[in-house]
Amino acid sequence: MDIKYLKILILTFLVLCLAGISGAEAGNEFSENEEFSNWAEGGHYDTDYGANFMSEWWYQNGDMRLVSEDGEKRNLAFFIVVTHQESPTIFYDSELEMQFSNMATFYGLYPYGEPVAHNFTQTFFPRSDIENYIGFHLPYLDYTFPEGSRKIYGSSSEGYCLEYLYDNLQLDLVFKPRVEDTMDSAIEPVNFTTYERAYGKLEGTVVLDDKEYTVTQADGYFDHMIPYTTTLPVWEMEMHGWSWSELTTDNYQAILYTVRGLEDGYDNCTYRHLTLIDKNTGKVIAEYSGEELDIVETEWVDLDVKNVSVRRPGALNVMASGLQINVEAQSVVQFDAASYPEDHVGFIDFMAFQPCTASIEYEGDIEHGSAFYEYMITDWGAFVSSQ
């Protein structure tokens, strides 16, 4: 390992660990009488969890068939993420005596047969202004990114509206879930909960390169994930990383979450859970967790990201009783804007898409479809693995 890189990491770690918590501004405490839907839809404060550092993000993806007014047809897959982060320690400016909030947004585009595209944007502003952009403790989502025209709002019962304008991309879409809500949640190796609206349909329009297309057919997925830590400076320091995959075929929807602790490295995972949904009925037909799942990631690719040696898998195979899933990381976008040495401890994220040829075999029935496949490695996890 590069000694300069190691010194930067150690210094960053020490600064974060020794930082004071004075001057933190208290958010509104969450009432125990509030309905469950408030946790699933609207925004949250770090004080809701007694957290040193809290993140939350809302994620929407879609696999769309598009047609323009002149009859041109295109296939486009995408994902959009909007985020909110709070830390009474790291985001406090002692010179200004002011608490700050962080918001970020990023996307990936996968035009069939064309190069992928992506963007990452973030901003900081006074904590006192956060409620101008996010609705907190509400039974619906109301999120507006402070810069540009990017917003998402709605609920699982009424549908989520996505208005997203950036560069040559404009999305005006509505996602309507068609299955029952599901959830992933764990305490170790990281505190997190994910509220999932795992399958639904997208409607609306897309503008690409100044040309407008109407969505004629589109499968979509939506979730709201909240990781946090009560003991460490940032939640990324509690884990090596995670894998997530969402696979849609004609009749099935499969959602896989695995989380790797620091001791797991690239080879094992502490948390594993798979949900299989019948798209026709909207019901969960099978769930697997822990040792019920045999998860094998293969075709590893070795990479150097900002002088850090990391690995990512090129294929995912999942086996359980009566079930086998195969996914490949065919088109990949890479996000490392949160990674040091420029910033505090963050992560490197690889988000892949596979059109048409991913497979689910359930009780002897084999179907093919499209899959999103994420592999995330924390900076701290990469450092630990290199020792």
GROMACS .gro file of C-alpha atoms in nm:
model
  387
    1MET     CA    1   0.000   0.000   0.000
    2ASP     CA    2   0.119   0.351  -0.084
    3ILE     CA    3   0.255   0.505   0.240
    4LYS     CA    4   0.116   0.848   0.155
    5TYR     CA    5  -0.226   0.696   0.110
    6LEU     CA    6  -0.194   0.510   0.442
    7LYS     CA    7  -0.097   0.828   0.629
    8ILE     CA    8  -0.395   1.012   0.482
    9LEU     CA    9  -0.627   0.732   0.588
   10ILE     CA   10  -0.493   0.714   0.944
   11LEU     CA   11  -0.500   1.092   0.984
   12THR     CA   12  -0.856   1.107   0.852
   13PHE     CA   13  -0.962   0.831   1.087
   14LEU     CA   14  -0.807   1.000   1.390
   15VAL     CA   15  -0.955   1.339   1.307
   16LEU     CA   16  -1.300   1.187   1.274
   17CYS     CA   17  -1.274   0.989   1.593
   18LEU     CA   18  -1.150   1.285   1.797
   19ALA     CA   19  -1.395   1.538   1.661
   20GLY     CA   20  -1.622   1.694   1.922
   21ILE     CA   21  -1.999   1.687   1.918
   22SER     CA   22  -2.058   2.032   2.064
   23GLY     CA   23  -2.280   2.276   1.881
   24ALA     CA   24  -2.501   2.008   1.721
   25GLU     CA   25  -2.851   2.125   1.652
   26ALA     CA   26  -3.136   1.905   1.774
   27GLY     CA   27  -3.387   1.781   1.519
   28ASN     CA   28  -3.750   1.695   1.587
   29GLU     CA   29  -3.780   1.371   1.780
   30PHE     CA   30  -3.994   1.105   1.613
   31SER     CA   31  -4.314   1.032   1.802
   32GLU     CA   32  -4.380   0.671   1.897
   33ASN     CA   33  -4.744   0.731   1.809
   34GLU     CA   34  -4.670   0.803   1.443
   35GLU     CA   35  -4.778   0.544   1.187
   36PHE     CA   36  -4.536   0.297   1.031
   37SER     CA   37  -4.584   0.460   0.690
   38ASN     CA   38  -4.404   0.771   0.815
   39TRP     CA   39  -4.085   0.571   0.856
   40ALA     CA   40  -4.123   0.427   0.509
   41GLU     CA   41  -4.198   0.742   0.313
   42GLY     CA   42  -4.077   1.077   0.449
   43GLY     CA   43  -3.743   1.207   0.574
   44HIS     CA   44  -3.570   1.149   0.909
   45TYR     CA   45  -3.327   1.318   1.145
   46ASP     CA   46  -3.016   1.173   1.304
   47THR     CA   47  -3.188   1.225   1.641
   48ASP     CA   48  -3.457   0.973   1.541
   49TYR     CA   49  -3.191   0.706   1.585
   50GLY     CA   50  -2.955   0.871   1.834
   51ALA     CA   51  -2.703   0.848   1.551
   52ASN     CA   52  -2.353   0.991   1.515
   53PHE     CA   53  -2.404   0.973   1.140
   54MET     CA   54  -2.720   0.897   0.942
   55SER     CA   55  -2.783   0.860   0.572
   56GLU     CA   56  -3.103   0.801   0.384
   57TRP     CA   57  -3.171   0.770   0.018
   58TRP     CA   58  -3.463   0.710  -0.212
   59TYR     CA   59  -3.386   0.493  -0.515
   60GLN     CA   60  -3.585   0.449  -0.835
   61ASN     CA   61  -3.495   0.234  -1.132
   62GLY     CA   62  -3.666   0.141  -1.455
   63ASP     CA   63  -3.631  -0.064  -1.772
   64MET     CA   64  -3.824   0.125  -2.039
   65ARG     CA   65  -3.944   0.093  -2.398
   66LEU     CA   66  -3.964   0.436  -2.561
   67VAL     CA   67  -4.115   0.573  -2.882
   68SER     CA   68  -4.087   0.925  -3.026
   69GLU     CA   69  -4.348   1.118  -3.222
   70ASP     CA   70  -4.173   1.029  -3.548
   71GLY     CA   71  -4.180   0.658  -3.459
   72GLU     CA   72  -3.821   0.609  -3.342
   73LYS     CA   73  -3.797   0.335  -3.079
   74ARG     CA   74  -3.535   0.305  -2.805
   75ASN     CA   75  -3.478   0.089  -2.500
   76LEU     CA   76  -3.341   0.262  -2.192
   77ALA     CA   77  -3.270   0.146  -1.837
   78PHE     CA   78  -3.189   0.394  -1.561
   79PHE     CA   79  -3.158   0.448  -1.190
   80ILE     CA   80  -3.195   0.769  -0.990
   81VAL     CA   81  -3.082   0.824  -0.629
   82VAL     CA   82  -3.159   1.124  -0.407
   83THR     CA   83  -2.996   1.137  -0.063
   84HIS     CA   84  -2.989   1.318   0.270
   85GLN     CA   85  -2.715   1.290   0.536
   86GLU     CA   86  -2.678   1.428   0.889
   87SER     CA   87  -2.390   1.425   1.137
   88PRO     CA   88  -2.375   1.641   1.452
   89THR     CA   89  -1.996   1.594   1.445
   90ILE     CA   90  -1.861   1.590   1.091
   91PHE     CA   91  -2.106   1.843   0.946
   92TYR     CA   92  -2.057   2.099   1.222
   93ASP     CA   93  -1.845   2.407   1.140
   94SER     CA   94  -1.690   2.529   1.467
   95GLU     CA   95  -1.567   2.855   1.313
   96LEU     CA   96  -1.914   2.946   1.191
   97GLU     CA   97  -2.080   2.774   1.488
   98MET     CA   98  -2.322   2.624   1.240
   99GLN     CA   99  -2.460   2.275   1.172
  100PHE     CA  100  -2.479   2.170   0.806
  101SER     CA  101  -2.683   1.912   0.617
  102ASN     CA  102  -2.573   1.721   0.309
  103MET     CA  103  -2.784   1.633   0.007
  104ALA     CA  104  -2.669   1.449  -0.304
  105THR     CA  105  -2.815   1.301  -0.618
  106PHE     CA  106  -2.674   1.067  -0.879
  107TYR     CA  107  -2.795   0.863  -1.172
  108GLY     CA  108  -2.691   0.599  -1.422
  109LEU     CA  109  -2.824   0.556  -1.777
  110TYR     CA  110  -2.804   0.231  -1.974
  111PRO     CA  111  -2.924   0.285  -2.334
  112TYR     CA  112  -2.943  -0.055  -2.499
  113GLY     CA  113  -2.647  -0.100  -2.733
  114GLU     CA  114  -2.492   0.237  -2.640
  115PRO     CA  115  -2.232   0.362  -2.387
  116VAL     CA  116  -2.350   0.419  -2.030
  117ALA     CA  117  -2.366   0.765  -1.873
  118HIS     CA  118  -2.376   0.887  -1.512
  119ASN     CA  119  -2.350   1.192  -1.288
  120PHE     CA  120  -2.296   1.268  -0.918
  121THR     CA  121  -2.384   1.605  -0.757
  122GLN     CA  122  -2.386   1.705  -0.390
  123THR     CA  123  -2.431   2.019  -0.182
  124PHE     CA  124  -2.406   2.137   0.180
  125PHE     CA  125  -2.621   2.405   0.343
  126PRO     CA  126  -2.728   2.513   0.695
  127ARG     CA  127  -2.922   2.249   0.887
  128SER     CA  128  -3.185   2.511   0.965
  129ASP     CA  129  -3.281   2.508   0.595
  130ILE     CA  130  -3.328   2.132   0.551
  131GLU     CA  131  -3.706   2.138   0.585
  132ASN     CA  132  -3.722   2.364   0.278
  133TYR     CA  133  -3.618   2.062   0.071
  134ILE     CA  134  -3.745   1.749   0.250
  135GLY     CA  135  -4.072   1.670   0.425
  136PHE     CA  136  -3.996   1.497   0.756
  137HIS     CA  137  -4.210   1.242   0.943
  138LEU     CA  138  -4.479   1.246   0.676
  139PRO     CA  139  -4.686   0.958   0.532
  140TYR     CA  140  -4.559   1.059   0.187
  141LEU     CA  141  -4.232   1.158   0.019
  142ASP     CA  142  -4.154   1.521  -0.066
  143TYR     CA  143  -3.791   1.571  -0.178
  144THR     CA  144  -3.650   1.859  -0.385
  145PHE     CA  145  -3.278   1.883  -0.457
  146PRO     CA  146  -3.159   2.240  -0.383
  147GLU     CA  147  -2.978   2.286  -0.715
  148GLY     CA  148  -3.144   2.238  -1.052
  149SER     CA  149  -3.481   2.083  -1.130
  150ARG     CA  150  -3.472   1.746  -0.957
  151LYS     CA  151  -3.749   1.626  -0.731
  152ILE     CA  152  -3.940   1.315  -0.630
  153TYR     CA  153  -4.267   1.306  -0.439
  154GLY     CA  154  -4.567   1.087  -0.367
  155SER     CA  155  -4.641   0.765  -0.181
  156SER     CA  156  -4.665   0.391  -0.236
  157SER     CA  157  -5.045   0.411  -0.238
  158GLU     CA  158  -5.073   0.699  -0.486
  159GLY     CA  159  -4.750   0.653  -0.683
  160TYR     CA  160  -4.419   0.839  -0.693
  161CYS     CA  161  -4.363   1.129  -0.933
  162LEU     CA  162  -4.009   1.181  -1.060
  163GLU     CA  163  -3.910   1.512  -1.223
  164TYR     CA  164  -3.541   1.507  -1.308
  165LEU     CA  165  -3.360   1.746  -1.540
  166TYR     CA  166  -2.982   1.737  -1.583
  167ASP     CA  167  -2.750   1.774  -1.884
  168ASN     CA  168  -2.924   1.612  -2.182
  169LEU     CA  169  -3.159   1.407  -1.964
  170GLN     CA  170  -3.514   1.491  -1.863
  171LEU     CA  171  -3.739   1.240  -1.687
  172ASP     CA  172  -4.107   1.309  -1.615
  173LEU     CA  173  -4.227   0.977  -1.479
  174VAL     CA  174  -4.479   0.826  -1.240
  175PHE     CA  175  -4.405   0.494  -1.070
  176LYS     CA  176  -4.704   0.296  -0.945
  177PRO     CA  177  -4.618  -0.003  -0.720
  178ARG     CA  178  -4.813  -0.323  -0.789
  179VAL     CA  179  -4.689  -0.549  -0.511
  180GLU     CA  180  -4.709  -0.553  -0.133
  181ASP     CA  181  -4.443  -0.357   0.055
  182THR     CA  182  -4.138  -0.551   0.172
  183MET     CA  183  -3.850  -0.465   0.402
  184ASP     CA  184  -3.488  -0.554   0.477
  185SER     CA  185  -3.343  -0.469   0.816
  186ALA     CA  186  -3.038  -0.558   1.026
  187ILE     CA  187  -2.833  -0.441   1.324
  188GLU     CA  188  -2.494  -0.592   1.234
  189PRO     CA  189  -2.262  -0.534   1.058
  190VAL     CA  190  -2.440  -0.204   0.995
  191ASN     CA  191  -2.763  -0.060   1.129
  192PHE     CA  192  -2.997  -0.026   0.833
  193THR     CA  193  -3.356  -0.057   0.720
  194THR     CA  194  -3.480  -0.059   0.361
  195TYR     CA  195  -3.845  -0.007   0.273
  196GLU     CA  196  -3.910  -0.162  -0.069
  197ARG     CA  197  -4.180  -0.115  -0.331
  198ALA     CA  198  -4.021  -0.389  -0.531
  199TYR     CA  199  -4.222  -0.393  -0.852
  200GLY     CA  200  -4.447  -0.158  -1.045
  201LYS     CA  201  -4.501   0.022  -1.373
  202LEU     CA  202  -4.358   0.352  -1.498
  203GLU     CA  203  -4.549   0.596  -1.715
  204GLY     CA  204  -4.456   0.933  -1.863
  205THR     CA  205  -4.199   1.090  -2.095
  206VAL     CA  206  -3.822   1.096  -2.140
  207VAL     CA  207  -3.614   1.360  -2.320
  208LEU     CA  208  -3.273   1.247  -2.445
  209ASP     CA  209  -3.049   1.464  -2.663
  210ASP     CA  210  -3.334   1.715  -2.706
  211LYS     CA  211  -3.575   1.451  -2.839
  212GLU     CA  212  -3.887   1.350  -2.649
  213TYR     CA  213  -4.003   0.992  -2.613
  214THR     CA  214  -4.317   0.845  -2.459
  215VAL     CA  215  -4.286   0.545  -2.230
  216THR     CA  216  -4.485   0.260  -2.382
  217GLN     CA  217  -4.379  -0.016  -2.143
  218ALA     CA  218  -4.164  -0.004  -1.829
  219ASP     CA  219  -4.095  -0.216  -1.523
  220GLY     CA  220  -3.967  -0.033  -1.216
  221TYR     CA  221  -3.847  -0.068  -0.857
  222PHE     CA  222  -3.840   0.180  -0.568
  223ASP     CA  223  -3.692   0.178  -0.217
  224HIS     CA  224  -3.599   0.400   0.077
  225MET     CA  225  -3.286   0.292   0.265
  226ILE     CA  226  -3.158   0.427   0.598
  227PRO     CA  227  -2.815   0.320   0.733
  228TYR     CA  228  -2.670   0.483   1.045
  229THR     CA  229  -2.417   0.440   1.323
  230THR     CA  230  -2.443   0.526   1.692
  231THR     CA  231  -2.079   0.451   1.778
  232LEU     CA  232  -1.852   0.544   1.485
  233PRO     CA  233  -1.792   0.868   1.291
  234VAL     CA  234  -1.957   0.731   0.971
  235TRP     CA  235  -2.164   0.419   0.905
  236GLU     CA  236  -1.923   0.309   0.627
  237MET     CA  237  -1.663   0.227   0.893
  238GLU     CA  238  -1.882  -0.054   1.032
  239MET     CA  239  -1.877  -0.264   0.717
  240HIS     CA  240  -1.678  -0.391   0.422
  241GLY     CA  241  -1.969  -0.332   0.185
  242TRP     CA  242  -2.278  -0.491   0.036
  243SER     CA  243  -2.434  -0.647  -0.271
  244TRP     CA  244  -2.784  -0.579  -0.394
  245SER     CA  245  -2.970  -0.713  -0.694
  246GLU     CA  246  -3.316  -0.673  -0.841
  247LEU     CA  247  -3.424  -0.910  -1.120
  248THR     CA  248  -3.751  -0.888  -1.313
  249THR     CA  249  -3.890  -1.161  -1.542
  250ASP     CA  250  -4.238  -1.216  -1.687
  251ASN     CA  251  -4.383  -1.358  -1.365
  252TYR     CA  252  -4.122  -1.304  -1.094
  253GLN     CA  253  -3.942  -1.028  -0.910
  254ALA     CA  254  -3.638  -1.115  -0.694
  255ILE     CA  255  -3.465  -0.877  -0.450
  256LEU     CA  256  -3.136  -0.978  -0.288
  257TYR     CA  257  -2.952  -0.797  -0.007
  258THR     CA  258  -2.618  -0.908   0.134
  259VAL     CA  259  -2.404  -0.709   0.378
  260ARG     CA  260  -2.037  -0.783   0.448
  261GLY     CA  261  -1.879  -0.709   0.783
  262LEU     CA  262  -1.516  -0.597   0.803
  263GLU     CA  263  -1.411  -0.951   0.892
  264ASP     CA  264  -1.597  -1.091   0.589
  265GLY     CA  265  -1.385  -0.909   0.330
  266TYR     CA  266  -1.481  -0.990  -0.027
  267ASP     CA  267  -1.551  -1.357   0.042
  268ASN     CA  268  -1.839  -1.382   0.291
  269CYS     CA  269  -2.142  -1.189   0.414
  270THR     CA  270  -2.297  -1.148   0.756
  271TYR     CA  271  -2.645  -1.048   0.640
  272ARG     CA  272  -2.822  -1.216   0.349
  273HIS     CA  273  -3.187  -1.208   0.251
  274LEU     CA  274  -3.379  -1.276  -0.071
  275THR     CA  275  -3.744  -1.202  -0.143
  276LEU     CA  276  -3.925  -1.364  -0.438
  277ILE     CA  277  -4.248  -1.199  -0.551
  278ASP     CA  278  -4.524  -1.315  -0.784
  279LYS     CA  279  -4.581  -1.014  -1.011
  280ASN     CA  280  -4.929  -1.132  -1.109
  281THR     CA  281  -5.067  -1.144  -0.754
  282GLY     CA  282  -4.833  -0.889  -0.595
  283LYS     CA  283  -4.761  -1.133  -0.311
  284VAL     CA  284  -4.438  -1.265  -0.165
  285ILE     CA  285  -4.417  -1.632  -0.259
  286ALA     CA  286  -4.084  -1.719  -0.095
  287GLU     CA  287  -3.822  -1.569   0.138
  288TYR     CA  288  -3.475  -1.698   0.214
  289SER     CA  289  -3.218  -1.576   0.464
  290GLY     CA  290  -2.889  -1.669   0.629
  291GLU     CA  291  -2.761  -2.017   0.553
  292GLU     CA  292  -3.066  -2.091   0.337
  293LEU     CA  293  -2.888  -1.894   0.063
  294ASP     CA  294  -2.573  -2.000  -0.116
  295ILE     CA  295  -2.430  -1.687  -0.278
  296VAL     CA  296  -2.137  -1.713  -0.518
  297GLU     CA  297  -1.982  -1.409  -0.686
  298THR     CA  298  -1.734  -1.489  -0.964
  299GLU     CA  299  -1.542  -1.343  -1.262
  300TRP     CA  300  -1.366  -1.092  -1.038
  301VAL     CA  301  -1.222  -0.772  -1.185
  302ASP     CA  302  -0.922  -0.610  -1.012
  303LEU     CA  303  -0.923  -0.230  -1.020
  304ASP     CA  304  -0.722   0.065  -0.895
  305VAL     CA  305  -0.948   0.348  -0.778
  306LYS     CA  306  -0.768   0.662  -0.659
  307ASN     CA  307  -0.461   0.454  -0.573
  308VAL     CA  308  -0.676   0.202  -0.385
  309SER     CA  309  -0.680  -0.164  -0.492
  310VAL     CA  310  -1.035  -0.298  -0.499
  311ARG     CA  311  -1.221  -0.589  -0.660
  312ARG     CA  312  -1.569  -0.629  -0.802
  313PRO     CA  313  -1.747  -0.943  -0.924
  314GLY     CA  314  -1.863  -0.984  -1.280
  315ALA     CA  315  -2.129  -1.247  -1.210
  316LEU     CA  316  -2.368  -1.343  -0.932
  317ASN     CA  317  -2.512  -1.689  -0.869
  318VAL     CA  318  -2.770  -1.747  -0.595
  319MET     CA  319  -2.897  -2.091  -0.495
  320ALA     CA  320  -3.162  -2.193  -0.243
  321SER     CA  321  -3.422  -2.466  -0.208
  322GLY     CA  322  -3.616  -2.468  -0.536
  323LEU     CA  323  -3.446  -2.151  -0.657
  324GLN     CA  324  -3.149  -2.051  -0.872
  325ILE     CA  325  -3.065  -1.699  -0.994
  326ASN     CA  326  -2.794  -1.593  -1.237
  327VAL     CA  327  -2.697  -1.229  -1.298
  328GLU     CA  328  -2.405  -1.070  -1.486
  329ALA     CA  329  -2.258  -0.721  -1.448
  330GLN     CA  330  -2.275  -0.637  -1.819
  331SER     CA  331  -2.299  -0.256  -1.825
  332VAL     CA  332  -2.133  -0.088  -1.525
  333VAL     CA  333  -2.120   0.267  -1.392
  334GLN     CA  334  -1.873   0.350  -1.115
  335PHE     CA  335  -1.923   0.605  -0.839
  336ASP     CA  336  -1.625   0.701  -0.623
  337ALA     CA  337  -1.688   1.072  -0.559
  338ALA     CA  338  -1.739   0.997  -0.188
  339SER     CA  339  -1.403   0.823  -0.156
  340TYR     CA  340  -1.093   0.960   0.013
  341PRO     CA  341  -0.830   1.101  -0.002
  342GLU     CA  342  -1.034   1.408  -0.108
  343ASP     CA  343  -1.312   1.350   0.145
  344HIS     CA  344  -1.376   1.164   0.469
  345VAL     CA  345  -1.427   0.788   0.465
  346GLY     CA  346  -1.680   0.694   0.200
  347PHE     CA  347  -1.733   0.419  -0.053
  348ILE     CA  348  -1.683   0.297  -0.409
  349ASP     CA  349  -2.001   0.180  -0.578
  350PHE     CA  350  -2.042  -0.027  -0.893
  351MET     CA  351  -2.395  -0.031  -1.034
  352ALA     CA  352  -2.449  -0.274  -1.322
  353PHE     CA  353  -2.737  -0.355  -1.554
  354GLN     CA  354  -2.802  -0.672  -1.754
  355PRO     CA  355  -3.075  -0.655  -2.020
  356CYS     CA  356  -3.293  -0.955  -2.104
  357THR     CA  357  -3.061  -1.247  -2.022
  358ALA     CA  358  -3.055  -1.268  -1.640
  359SER     CA  359  -3.243  -1.575  -1.517
  360ILE     CA  360  -3.463  -1.705  -1.236
  361GLU     CA  361  -3.532  -2.077  -1.205
  362TYR     CA  362  -3.803  -2.143  -0.947
  363GLU     CA  363  -3.939  -2.492  -0.885
  364GLY     CA  364  -3.826  -2.603  -1.230
  365ASP     CA  365  -3.967  -2.302  -1.416
  366ILE     CA  366  -3.696  -2.096  -1.591
  367GLU     CA  367  -3.755  -1.734  -1.696
  368HIS     CA  368  -3.526  -1.465  -1.831
  369GLY     CA  369  -3.538  -1.093  -1.773
  370SER     CA  370  -3.341  -0.779  -1.687
  371ALA     CA  371  -3.141  -0.718  -1.369
  372PHE     CA  372  -2.975  -0.437  -1.175
  373TYR     CA  373  -2.673  -0.549  -0.973
  374GLU     CA  374  -2.490  -0.328  -0.724
  375TYR     CA  375  -2.158  -0.403  -0.553
  376MET     CA  376  -2.042  -0.148  -0.294
  377ILE     CA  377  -1.705  -0.140  -0.113
  378THR     CA  378  -1.636   0.102   0.171
  379ASP     CA  379  -1.302   0.281   0.180
  380TRP     CA  380  -1.243   0.143   0.529
  381GLY     CA  381  -1.329  -0.207   0.409
  382ALA     CA  382  -1.088  -0.176   0.118
  383PHE     CA  383  -0.815  -0.064   0.358
  384VAL     CA  384  -0.877  -0.354   0.597
  385SER     CA  385  -0.876  -0.606   0.309
  386SER     CA  386  -0.539  -0.477   0.186
  387GLN     CA  387  -0.362  -0.551   0.517
   0.00000   0.00000   0.00000
